Short mmCIF file of C-alpha atoms and ligand atoms in Angstrom, two decimals:
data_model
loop_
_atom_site.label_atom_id
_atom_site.label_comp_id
_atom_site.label_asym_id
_atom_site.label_seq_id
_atom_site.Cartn_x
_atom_site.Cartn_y
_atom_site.Cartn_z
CA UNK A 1 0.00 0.00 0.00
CA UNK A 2 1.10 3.30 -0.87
CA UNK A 3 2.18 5.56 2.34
CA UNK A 4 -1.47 7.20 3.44
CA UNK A 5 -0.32 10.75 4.18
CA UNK A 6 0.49 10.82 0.43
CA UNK A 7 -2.52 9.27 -0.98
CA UNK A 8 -5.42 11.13 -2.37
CA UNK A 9 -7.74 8.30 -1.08
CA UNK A 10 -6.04 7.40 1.89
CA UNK A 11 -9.58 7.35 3.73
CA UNK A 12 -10.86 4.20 1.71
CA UNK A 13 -8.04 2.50 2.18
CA UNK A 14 -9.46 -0.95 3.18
CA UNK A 15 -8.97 -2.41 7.37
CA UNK A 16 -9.71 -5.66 8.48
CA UNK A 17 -11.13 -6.13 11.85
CA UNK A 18 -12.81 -9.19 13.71
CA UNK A 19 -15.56 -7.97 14.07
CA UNK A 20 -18.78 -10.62 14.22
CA UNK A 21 -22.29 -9.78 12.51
CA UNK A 22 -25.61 -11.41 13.55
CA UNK A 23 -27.42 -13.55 11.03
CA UNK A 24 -29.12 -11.20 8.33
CA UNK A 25 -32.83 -10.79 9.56
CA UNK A 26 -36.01 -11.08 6.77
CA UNK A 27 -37.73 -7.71 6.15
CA UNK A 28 -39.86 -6.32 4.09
CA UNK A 29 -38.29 -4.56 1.53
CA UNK A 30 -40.27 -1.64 -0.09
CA UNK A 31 -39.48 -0.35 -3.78
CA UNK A 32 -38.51 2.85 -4.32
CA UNK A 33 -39.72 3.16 -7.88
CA UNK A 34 -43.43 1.68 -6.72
CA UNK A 35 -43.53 5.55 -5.40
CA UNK A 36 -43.30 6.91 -9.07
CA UNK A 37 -46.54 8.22 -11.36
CA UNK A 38 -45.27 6.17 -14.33
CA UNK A 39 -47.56 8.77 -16.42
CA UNK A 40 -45.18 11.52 -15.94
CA UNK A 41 -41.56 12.44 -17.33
CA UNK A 42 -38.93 11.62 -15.05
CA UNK A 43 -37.61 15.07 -13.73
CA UNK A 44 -34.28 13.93 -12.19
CA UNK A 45 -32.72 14.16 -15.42
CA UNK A 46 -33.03 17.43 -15.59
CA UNK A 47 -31.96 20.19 -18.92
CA UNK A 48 -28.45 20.10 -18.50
CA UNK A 49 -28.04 16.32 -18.19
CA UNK A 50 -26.90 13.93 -21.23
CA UNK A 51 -28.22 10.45 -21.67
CA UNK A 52 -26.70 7.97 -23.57
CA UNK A 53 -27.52 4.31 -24.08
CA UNK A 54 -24.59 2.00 -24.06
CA UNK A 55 -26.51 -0.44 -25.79
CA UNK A 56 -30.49 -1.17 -26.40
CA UNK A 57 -31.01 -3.97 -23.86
CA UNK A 58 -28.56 -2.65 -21.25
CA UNK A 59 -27.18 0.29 -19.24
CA UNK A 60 -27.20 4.02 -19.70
CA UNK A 61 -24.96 6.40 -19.51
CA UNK A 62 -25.28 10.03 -17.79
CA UNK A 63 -23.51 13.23 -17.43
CA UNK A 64 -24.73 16.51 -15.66
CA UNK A 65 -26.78 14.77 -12.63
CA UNK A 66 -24.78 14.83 -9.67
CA UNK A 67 -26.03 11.48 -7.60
CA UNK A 68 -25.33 13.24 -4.15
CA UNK A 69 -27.89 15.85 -5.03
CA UNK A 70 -30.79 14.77 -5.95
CA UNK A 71 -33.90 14.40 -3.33
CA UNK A 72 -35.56 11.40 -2.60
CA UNK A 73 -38.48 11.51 -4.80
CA UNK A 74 -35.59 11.79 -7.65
CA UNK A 75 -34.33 8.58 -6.08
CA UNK A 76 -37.62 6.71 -6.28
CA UNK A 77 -37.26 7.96 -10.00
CA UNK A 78 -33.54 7.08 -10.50
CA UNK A 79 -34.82 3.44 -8.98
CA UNK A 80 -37.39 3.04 -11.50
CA UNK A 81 -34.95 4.04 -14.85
CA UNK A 82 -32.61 1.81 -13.11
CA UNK A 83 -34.97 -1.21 -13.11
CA UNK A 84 -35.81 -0.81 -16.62
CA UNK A 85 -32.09 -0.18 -18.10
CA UNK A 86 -30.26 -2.38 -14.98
CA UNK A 87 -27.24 -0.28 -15.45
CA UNK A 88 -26.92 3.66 -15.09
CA UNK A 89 -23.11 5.00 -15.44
CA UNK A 90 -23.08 8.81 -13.50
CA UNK A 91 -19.89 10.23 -15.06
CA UNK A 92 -18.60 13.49 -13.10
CA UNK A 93 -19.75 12.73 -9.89
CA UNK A 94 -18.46 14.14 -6.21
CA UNK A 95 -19.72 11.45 -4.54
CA UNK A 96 -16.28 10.03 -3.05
CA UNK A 97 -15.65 13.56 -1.65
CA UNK A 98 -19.21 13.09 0.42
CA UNK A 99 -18.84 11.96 3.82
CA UNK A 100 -19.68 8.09 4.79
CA UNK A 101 -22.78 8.97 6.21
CA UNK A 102 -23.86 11.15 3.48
CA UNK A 103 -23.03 8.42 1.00
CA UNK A 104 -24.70 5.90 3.09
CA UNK A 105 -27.63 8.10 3.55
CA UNK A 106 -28.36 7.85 -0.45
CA UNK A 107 -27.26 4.25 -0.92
CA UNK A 108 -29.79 2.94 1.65
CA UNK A 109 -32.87 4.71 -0.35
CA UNK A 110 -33.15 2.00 -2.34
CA UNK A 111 -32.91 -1.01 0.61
CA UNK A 112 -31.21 -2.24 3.73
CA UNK A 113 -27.79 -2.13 3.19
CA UNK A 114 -25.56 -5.00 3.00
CA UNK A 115 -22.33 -5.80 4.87
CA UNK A 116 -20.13 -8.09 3.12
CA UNK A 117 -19.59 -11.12 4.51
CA UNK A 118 -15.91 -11.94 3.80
CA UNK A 119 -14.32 -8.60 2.72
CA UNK A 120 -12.44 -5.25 4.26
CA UNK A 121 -14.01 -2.00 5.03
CA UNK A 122 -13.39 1.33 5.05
CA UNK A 123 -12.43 2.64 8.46
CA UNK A 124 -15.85 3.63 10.38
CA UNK A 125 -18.11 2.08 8.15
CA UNK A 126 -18.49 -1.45 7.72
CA UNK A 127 -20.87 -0.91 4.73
CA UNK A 128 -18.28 0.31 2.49
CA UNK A 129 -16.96 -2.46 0.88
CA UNK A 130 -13.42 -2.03 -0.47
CA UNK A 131 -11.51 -3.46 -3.61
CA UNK A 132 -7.78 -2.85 -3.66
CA UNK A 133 -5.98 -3.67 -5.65
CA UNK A 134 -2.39 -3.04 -6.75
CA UNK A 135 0.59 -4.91 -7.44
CA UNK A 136 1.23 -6.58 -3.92
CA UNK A 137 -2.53 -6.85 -3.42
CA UNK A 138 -3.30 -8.69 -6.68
CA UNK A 139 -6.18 -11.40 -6.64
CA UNK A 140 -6.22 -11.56 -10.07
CA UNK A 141 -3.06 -13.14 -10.76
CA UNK A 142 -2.08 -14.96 -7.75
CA UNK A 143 -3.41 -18.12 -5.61
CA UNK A 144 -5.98 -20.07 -7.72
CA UNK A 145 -6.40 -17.29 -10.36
CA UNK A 146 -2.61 -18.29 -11.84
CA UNK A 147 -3.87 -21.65 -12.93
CA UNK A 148 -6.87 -19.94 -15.08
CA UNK A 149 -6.85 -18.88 -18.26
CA UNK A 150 -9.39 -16.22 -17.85
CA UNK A 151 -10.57 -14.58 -14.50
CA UNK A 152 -13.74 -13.83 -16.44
CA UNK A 153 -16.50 -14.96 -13.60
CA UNK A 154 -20.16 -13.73 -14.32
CA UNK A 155 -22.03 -13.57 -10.84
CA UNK A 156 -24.61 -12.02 -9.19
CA UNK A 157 -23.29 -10.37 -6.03
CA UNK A 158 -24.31 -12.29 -2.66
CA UNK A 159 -26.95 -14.41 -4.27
CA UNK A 160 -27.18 -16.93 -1.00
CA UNK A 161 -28.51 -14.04 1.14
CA UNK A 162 -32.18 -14.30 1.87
CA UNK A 163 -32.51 -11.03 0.68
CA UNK A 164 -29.80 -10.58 -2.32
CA UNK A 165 -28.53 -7.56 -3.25
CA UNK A 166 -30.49 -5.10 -5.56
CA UNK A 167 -29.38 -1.56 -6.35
CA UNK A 168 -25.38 -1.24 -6.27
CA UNK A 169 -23.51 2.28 -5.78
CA UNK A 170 -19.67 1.11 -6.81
CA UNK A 171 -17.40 4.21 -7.15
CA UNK A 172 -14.16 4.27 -8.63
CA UNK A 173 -11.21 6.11 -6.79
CA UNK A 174 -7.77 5.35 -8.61
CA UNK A 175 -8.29 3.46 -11.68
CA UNK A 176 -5.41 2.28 -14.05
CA UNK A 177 -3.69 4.86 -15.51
CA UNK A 178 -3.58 3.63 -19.48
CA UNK A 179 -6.92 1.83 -19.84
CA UNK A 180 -8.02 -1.47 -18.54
CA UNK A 181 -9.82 -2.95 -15.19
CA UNK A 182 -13.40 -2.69 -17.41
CA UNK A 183 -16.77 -3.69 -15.75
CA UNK A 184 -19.10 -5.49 -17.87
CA UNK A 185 -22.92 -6.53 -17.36
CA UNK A 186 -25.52 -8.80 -18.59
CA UNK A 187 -28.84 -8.57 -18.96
CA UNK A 188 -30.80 -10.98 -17.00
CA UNK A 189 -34.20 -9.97 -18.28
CA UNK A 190 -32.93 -10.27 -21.90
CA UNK A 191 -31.44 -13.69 -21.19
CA UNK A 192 -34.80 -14.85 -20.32
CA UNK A 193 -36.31 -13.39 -22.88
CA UNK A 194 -33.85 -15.43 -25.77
CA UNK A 195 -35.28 -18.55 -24.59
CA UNK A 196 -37.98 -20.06 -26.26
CA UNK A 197 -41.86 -20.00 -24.66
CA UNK A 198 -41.41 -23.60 -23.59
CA UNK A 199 -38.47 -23.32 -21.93
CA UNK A 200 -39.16 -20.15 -20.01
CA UNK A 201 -42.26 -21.92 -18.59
CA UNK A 202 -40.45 -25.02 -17.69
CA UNK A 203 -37.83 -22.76 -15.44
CA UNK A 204 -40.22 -20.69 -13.74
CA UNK A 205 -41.02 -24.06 -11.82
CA UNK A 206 -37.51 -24.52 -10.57
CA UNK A 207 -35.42 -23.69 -7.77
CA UNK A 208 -31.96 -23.36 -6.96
CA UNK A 209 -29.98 -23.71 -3.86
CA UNK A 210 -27.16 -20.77 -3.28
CA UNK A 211 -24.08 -21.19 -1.20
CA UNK A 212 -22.17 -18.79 0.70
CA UNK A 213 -20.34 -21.76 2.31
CA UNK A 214 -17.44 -21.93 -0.72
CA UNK A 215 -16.69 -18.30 -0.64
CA UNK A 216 -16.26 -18.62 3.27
CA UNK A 217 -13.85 -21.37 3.34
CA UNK A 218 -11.67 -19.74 0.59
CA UNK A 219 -11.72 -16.73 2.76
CA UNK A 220 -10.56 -18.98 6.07
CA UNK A 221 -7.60 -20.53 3.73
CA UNK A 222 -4.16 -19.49 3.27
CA UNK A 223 -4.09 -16.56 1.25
CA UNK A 224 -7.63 -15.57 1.52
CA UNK A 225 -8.92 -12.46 3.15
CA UNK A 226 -8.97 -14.35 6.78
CA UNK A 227 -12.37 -12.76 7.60
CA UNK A 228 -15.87 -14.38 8.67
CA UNK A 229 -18.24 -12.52 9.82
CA UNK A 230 -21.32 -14.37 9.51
CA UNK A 231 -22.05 -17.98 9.87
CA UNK A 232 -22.41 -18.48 6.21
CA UNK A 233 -25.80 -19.96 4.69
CA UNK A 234 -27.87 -21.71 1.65
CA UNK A 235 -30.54 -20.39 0.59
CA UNK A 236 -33.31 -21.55 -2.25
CA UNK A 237 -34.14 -19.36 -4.51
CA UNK A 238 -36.73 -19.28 -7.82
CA UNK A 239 -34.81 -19.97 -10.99
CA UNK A 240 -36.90 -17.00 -12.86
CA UNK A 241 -37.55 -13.63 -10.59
CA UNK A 242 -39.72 -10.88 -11.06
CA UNK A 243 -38.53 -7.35 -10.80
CA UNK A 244 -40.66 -5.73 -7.92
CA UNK A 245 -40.25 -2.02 -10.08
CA UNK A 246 -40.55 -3.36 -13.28
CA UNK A 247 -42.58 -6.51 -13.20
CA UNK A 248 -40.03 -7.82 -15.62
CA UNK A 249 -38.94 -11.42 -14.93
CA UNK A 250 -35.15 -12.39 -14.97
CA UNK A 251 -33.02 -15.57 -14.60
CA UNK A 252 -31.86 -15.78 -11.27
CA UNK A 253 -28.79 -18.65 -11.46
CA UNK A 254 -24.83 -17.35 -11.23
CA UNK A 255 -21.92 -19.64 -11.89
CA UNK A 256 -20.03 -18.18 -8.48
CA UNK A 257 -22.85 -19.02 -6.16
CA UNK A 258 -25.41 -21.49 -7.77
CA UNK A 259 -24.98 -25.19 -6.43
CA UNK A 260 -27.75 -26.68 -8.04
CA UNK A 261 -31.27 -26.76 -9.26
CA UNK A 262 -33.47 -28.27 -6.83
CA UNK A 263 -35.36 -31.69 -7.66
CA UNK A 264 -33.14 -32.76 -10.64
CA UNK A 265 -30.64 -35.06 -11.29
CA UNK A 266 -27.05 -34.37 -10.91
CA UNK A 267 -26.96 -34.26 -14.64
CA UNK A 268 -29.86 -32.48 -15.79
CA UNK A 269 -29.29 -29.59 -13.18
CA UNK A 270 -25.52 -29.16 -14.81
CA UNK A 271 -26.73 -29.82 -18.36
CA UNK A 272 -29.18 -26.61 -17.38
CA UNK A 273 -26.83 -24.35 -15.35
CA UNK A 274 -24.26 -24.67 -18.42
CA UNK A 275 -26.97 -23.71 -21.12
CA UNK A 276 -27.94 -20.52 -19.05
CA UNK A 277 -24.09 -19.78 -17.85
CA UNK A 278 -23.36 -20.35 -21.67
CA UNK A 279 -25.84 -18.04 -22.69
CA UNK A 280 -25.19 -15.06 -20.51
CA UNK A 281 -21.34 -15.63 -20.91
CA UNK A 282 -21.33 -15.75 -24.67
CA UNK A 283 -24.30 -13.36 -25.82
CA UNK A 284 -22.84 -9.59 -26.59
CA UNK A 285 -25.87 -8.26 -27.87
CA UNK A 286 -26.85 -8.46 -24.30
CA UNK A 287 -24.00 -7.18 -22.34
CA UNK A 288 -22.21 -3.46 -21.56
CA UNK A 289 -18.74 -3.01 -21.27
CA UNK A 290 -18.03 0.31 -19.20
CA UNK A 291 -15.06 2.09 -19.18
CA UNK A 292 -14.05 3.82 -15.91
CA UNK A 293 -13.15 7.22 -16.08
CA UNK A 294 -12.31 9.15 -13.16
CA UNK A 295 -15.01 10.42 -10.73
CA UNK A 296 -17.44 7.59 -12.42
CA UNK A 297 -19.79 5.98 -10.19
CA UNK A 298 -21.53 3.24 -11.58
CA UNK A 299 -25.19 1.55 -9.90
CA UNK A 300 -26.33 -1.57 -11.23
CA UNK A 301 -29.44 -3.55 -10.38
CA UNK A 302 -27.93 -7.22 -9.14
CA UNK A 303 -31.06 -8.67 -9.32
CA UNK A 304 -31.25 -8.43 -12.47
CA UNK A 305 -27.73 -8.33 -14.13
CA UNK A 306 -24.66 -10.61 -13.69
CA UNK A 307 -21.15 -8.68 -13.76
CA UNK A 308 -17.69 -9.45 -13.48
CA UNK A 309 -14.25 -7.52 -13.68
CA UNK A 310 -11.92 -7.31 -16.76
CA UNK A 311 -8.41 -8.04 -14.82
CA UNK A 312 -6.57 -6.73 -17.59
CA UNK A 313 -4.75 -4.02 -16.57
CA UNK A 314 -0.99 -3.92 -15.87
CA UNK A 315 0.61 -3.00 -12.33
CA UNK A 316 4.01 -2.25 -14.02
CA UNK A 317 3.62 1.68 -13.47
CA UNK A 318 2.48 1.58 -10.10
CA UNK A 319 -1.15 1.19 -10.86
CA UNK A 320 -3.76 1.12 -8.67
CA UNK A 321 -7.40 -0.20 -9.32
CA UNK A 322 -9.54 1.03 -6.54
CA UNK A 323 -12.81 1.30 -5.86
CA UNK A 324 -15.85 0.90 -2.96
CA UNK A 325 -19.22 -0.21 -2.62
CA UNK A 326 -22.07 0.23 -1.22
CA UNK A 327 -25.35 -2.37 -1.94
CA UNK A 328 -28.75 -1.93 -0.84
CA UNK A 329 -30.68 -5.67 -0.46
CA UNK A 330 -33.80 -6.02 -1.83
CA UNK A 331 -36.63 -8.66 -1.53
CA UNK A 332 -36.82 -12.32 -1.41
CA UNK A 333 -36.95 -12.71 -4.75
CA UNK A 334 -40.62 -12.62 -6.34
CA UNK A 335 -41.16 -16.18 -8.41
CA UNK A 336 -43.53 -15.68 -10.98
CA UNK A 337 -47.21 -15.84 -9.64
CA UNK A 338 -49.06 -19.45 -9.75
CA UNK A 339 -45.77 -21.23 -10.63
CA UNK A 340 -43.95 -22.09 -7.08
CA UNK A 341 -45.68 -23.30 -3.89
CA UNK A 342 -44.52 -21.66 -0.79
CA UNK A 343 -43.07 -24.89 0.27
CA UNK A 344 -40.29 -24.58 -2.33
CA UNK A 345 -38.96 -21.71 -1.27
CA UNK A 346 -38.99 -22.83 2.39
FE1 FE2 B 401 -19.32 -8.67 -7.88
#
């Protein structure tokens, strides 16, 4: 780490304490965007502001709204655009120079917010999850990662939780200084909506059990982060979710935390899995690549994208990638009416 009297962002620098966290609690979990008049324009993007999509089915890009003004009707509005294009890229944006609570303050408009189970902080805030990384500090290319040939892992974030993840703040801080360290997204929704009428129907009546157990022990071994600080849990979930804002329906299966569809043989849940991991790996016309620029703060809806980091960037002049989080949960996720009993998501 670089000496913090001379680092601009010396204040998210990431500690690790041992710290314990009860077992997250259900809630219910109210929608910010179920507070919008659909009939009218939305006003947060106001004259000044430029809108760009990145690409029809996903993400949108925006310059001239500053994130840490707006009120919280324009955050019930920012909720439902965010639903609808699962990725909104704020270029410009003060938001790092905000204090914690300030940023916290916005972040948990849109749901509880999350504290990670496995990773460092920011000092006084355990809510502001912290990626690191620089040459010494480089997950990407050391431990199991060397004996990959791509670190390429499409995930939802947290998917075991009884309440995943929904919206995502992640801000950038130092990014590399050439190009490089990309985030790129999927489109859930759009991935269900490739598959063919049959096949749609015929996964709305699954379930799938997600682990947090894996991602626990790796943190407990050698050369993990060390840190546990919840007993970690399974959790079924509906393979096909509906978006509470939106009332679109998404698949709802990752490749980092999906075990295995519930009911089906060892085979058929793999054969399954693959197709859908296959499909939101491989189709482009579904995903968004976004470039970070500095002061870019990017929110994505988890529950209805998978993302994953491009670890292509090169350390050799010192680079940094760093960034922090903050993630508001959402519901338990909605299956689509008349297709699941209660009992299967028990
Ligand atoms: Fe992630």
């Amino acid at each position: 780490m670089p000496p913090t009297s001379e680092y601009k962002w010396a204040r998210y620098l990431p500690v690790a304490d041992d710290y314990k966290e009860p077992d997250l609690e259900d809630y219910n979990h109210v929608e910010p965007s179920t507070r919008v008049d659909r009939t009218k324009e939305l006003t947060f993007l106001n004259g000044d502001s430029e809108i760009t999509e990145i690409s029809p089915e996903i993400g949108t890009e925006i310059r001239g709204v500053q994130l840490s003004a707006l009120t919280p009707p324009e955050l019930d509005e920012l909720s439902l655009l965010l639903g609808r294009r699962a990725l909104l890229v704020f270029r410009g944006q003060d938001f790092r120079d905000q204090t914690l609570e300030k940023q916290k303050q916005i972040a948990s408009h849109f749901g509880r917010l999350h504290v990670h189970p496995i990773s460092r902080h920011v000092s006084g805030s355990r809510e502001h999850l912290v990626f690191y990384r620089n040459k010494e500090n480089d997950v990407f290319r050391s431990g199991a990662a060397q004996n990959r040939v791509s670190t390429t892992l499409w995930h939802h974030d947290q998917s075991f939780e009884c309440h995943p993840p929904s919206a995502t703040i992640l801000t950038g801080l130092t990014i590399p200084s050439k190009c490089g360290g990309d985030t790129e997204y999927v489109s859930m929704t759009a991935a269900y909506r490739k598959l063919s009428p049959s096949f749609r129907e015929y996964l709305e009546t699954l379930t799938a059990l997600h682990s947090g157990v894996e991602q626990a022990e790796e943190s407990l071994k050698k050369g993990g982060s060390g840190i546990l600080r919840r007993t970690p849990i399974e959790t079924v979930h509906p393979v096909v979710r509906v978006h509470p804002g939106t009332g679109e329906k998404a698949i709802f299966v990752n490749r980092a935390f999906t075990k295995h569809i519930i009911g089906l043989k060892v085979e058929e849940s793999e054969a399954i899995l693959s197709l859908l991991y296959d499909l939101i790996a491989k189709s482009t016309e579904f995903h968004a690549r976004v470039r970070w620029e500095d002061a870019t703060v990017i929110v994505w809806d988890n529950r209805i994208t998978n993302h994953t980091v491009i670890s292509d960037f090169s350390y050799d002049k010192g680079d940094i990638r760093h960034h922090f989080r903050l993630t508001a949960t959402g519901e338990r996720p909605i299956p689509v009416p008349g297709k699941l009993s209660p009992e299967a998501l028990a």
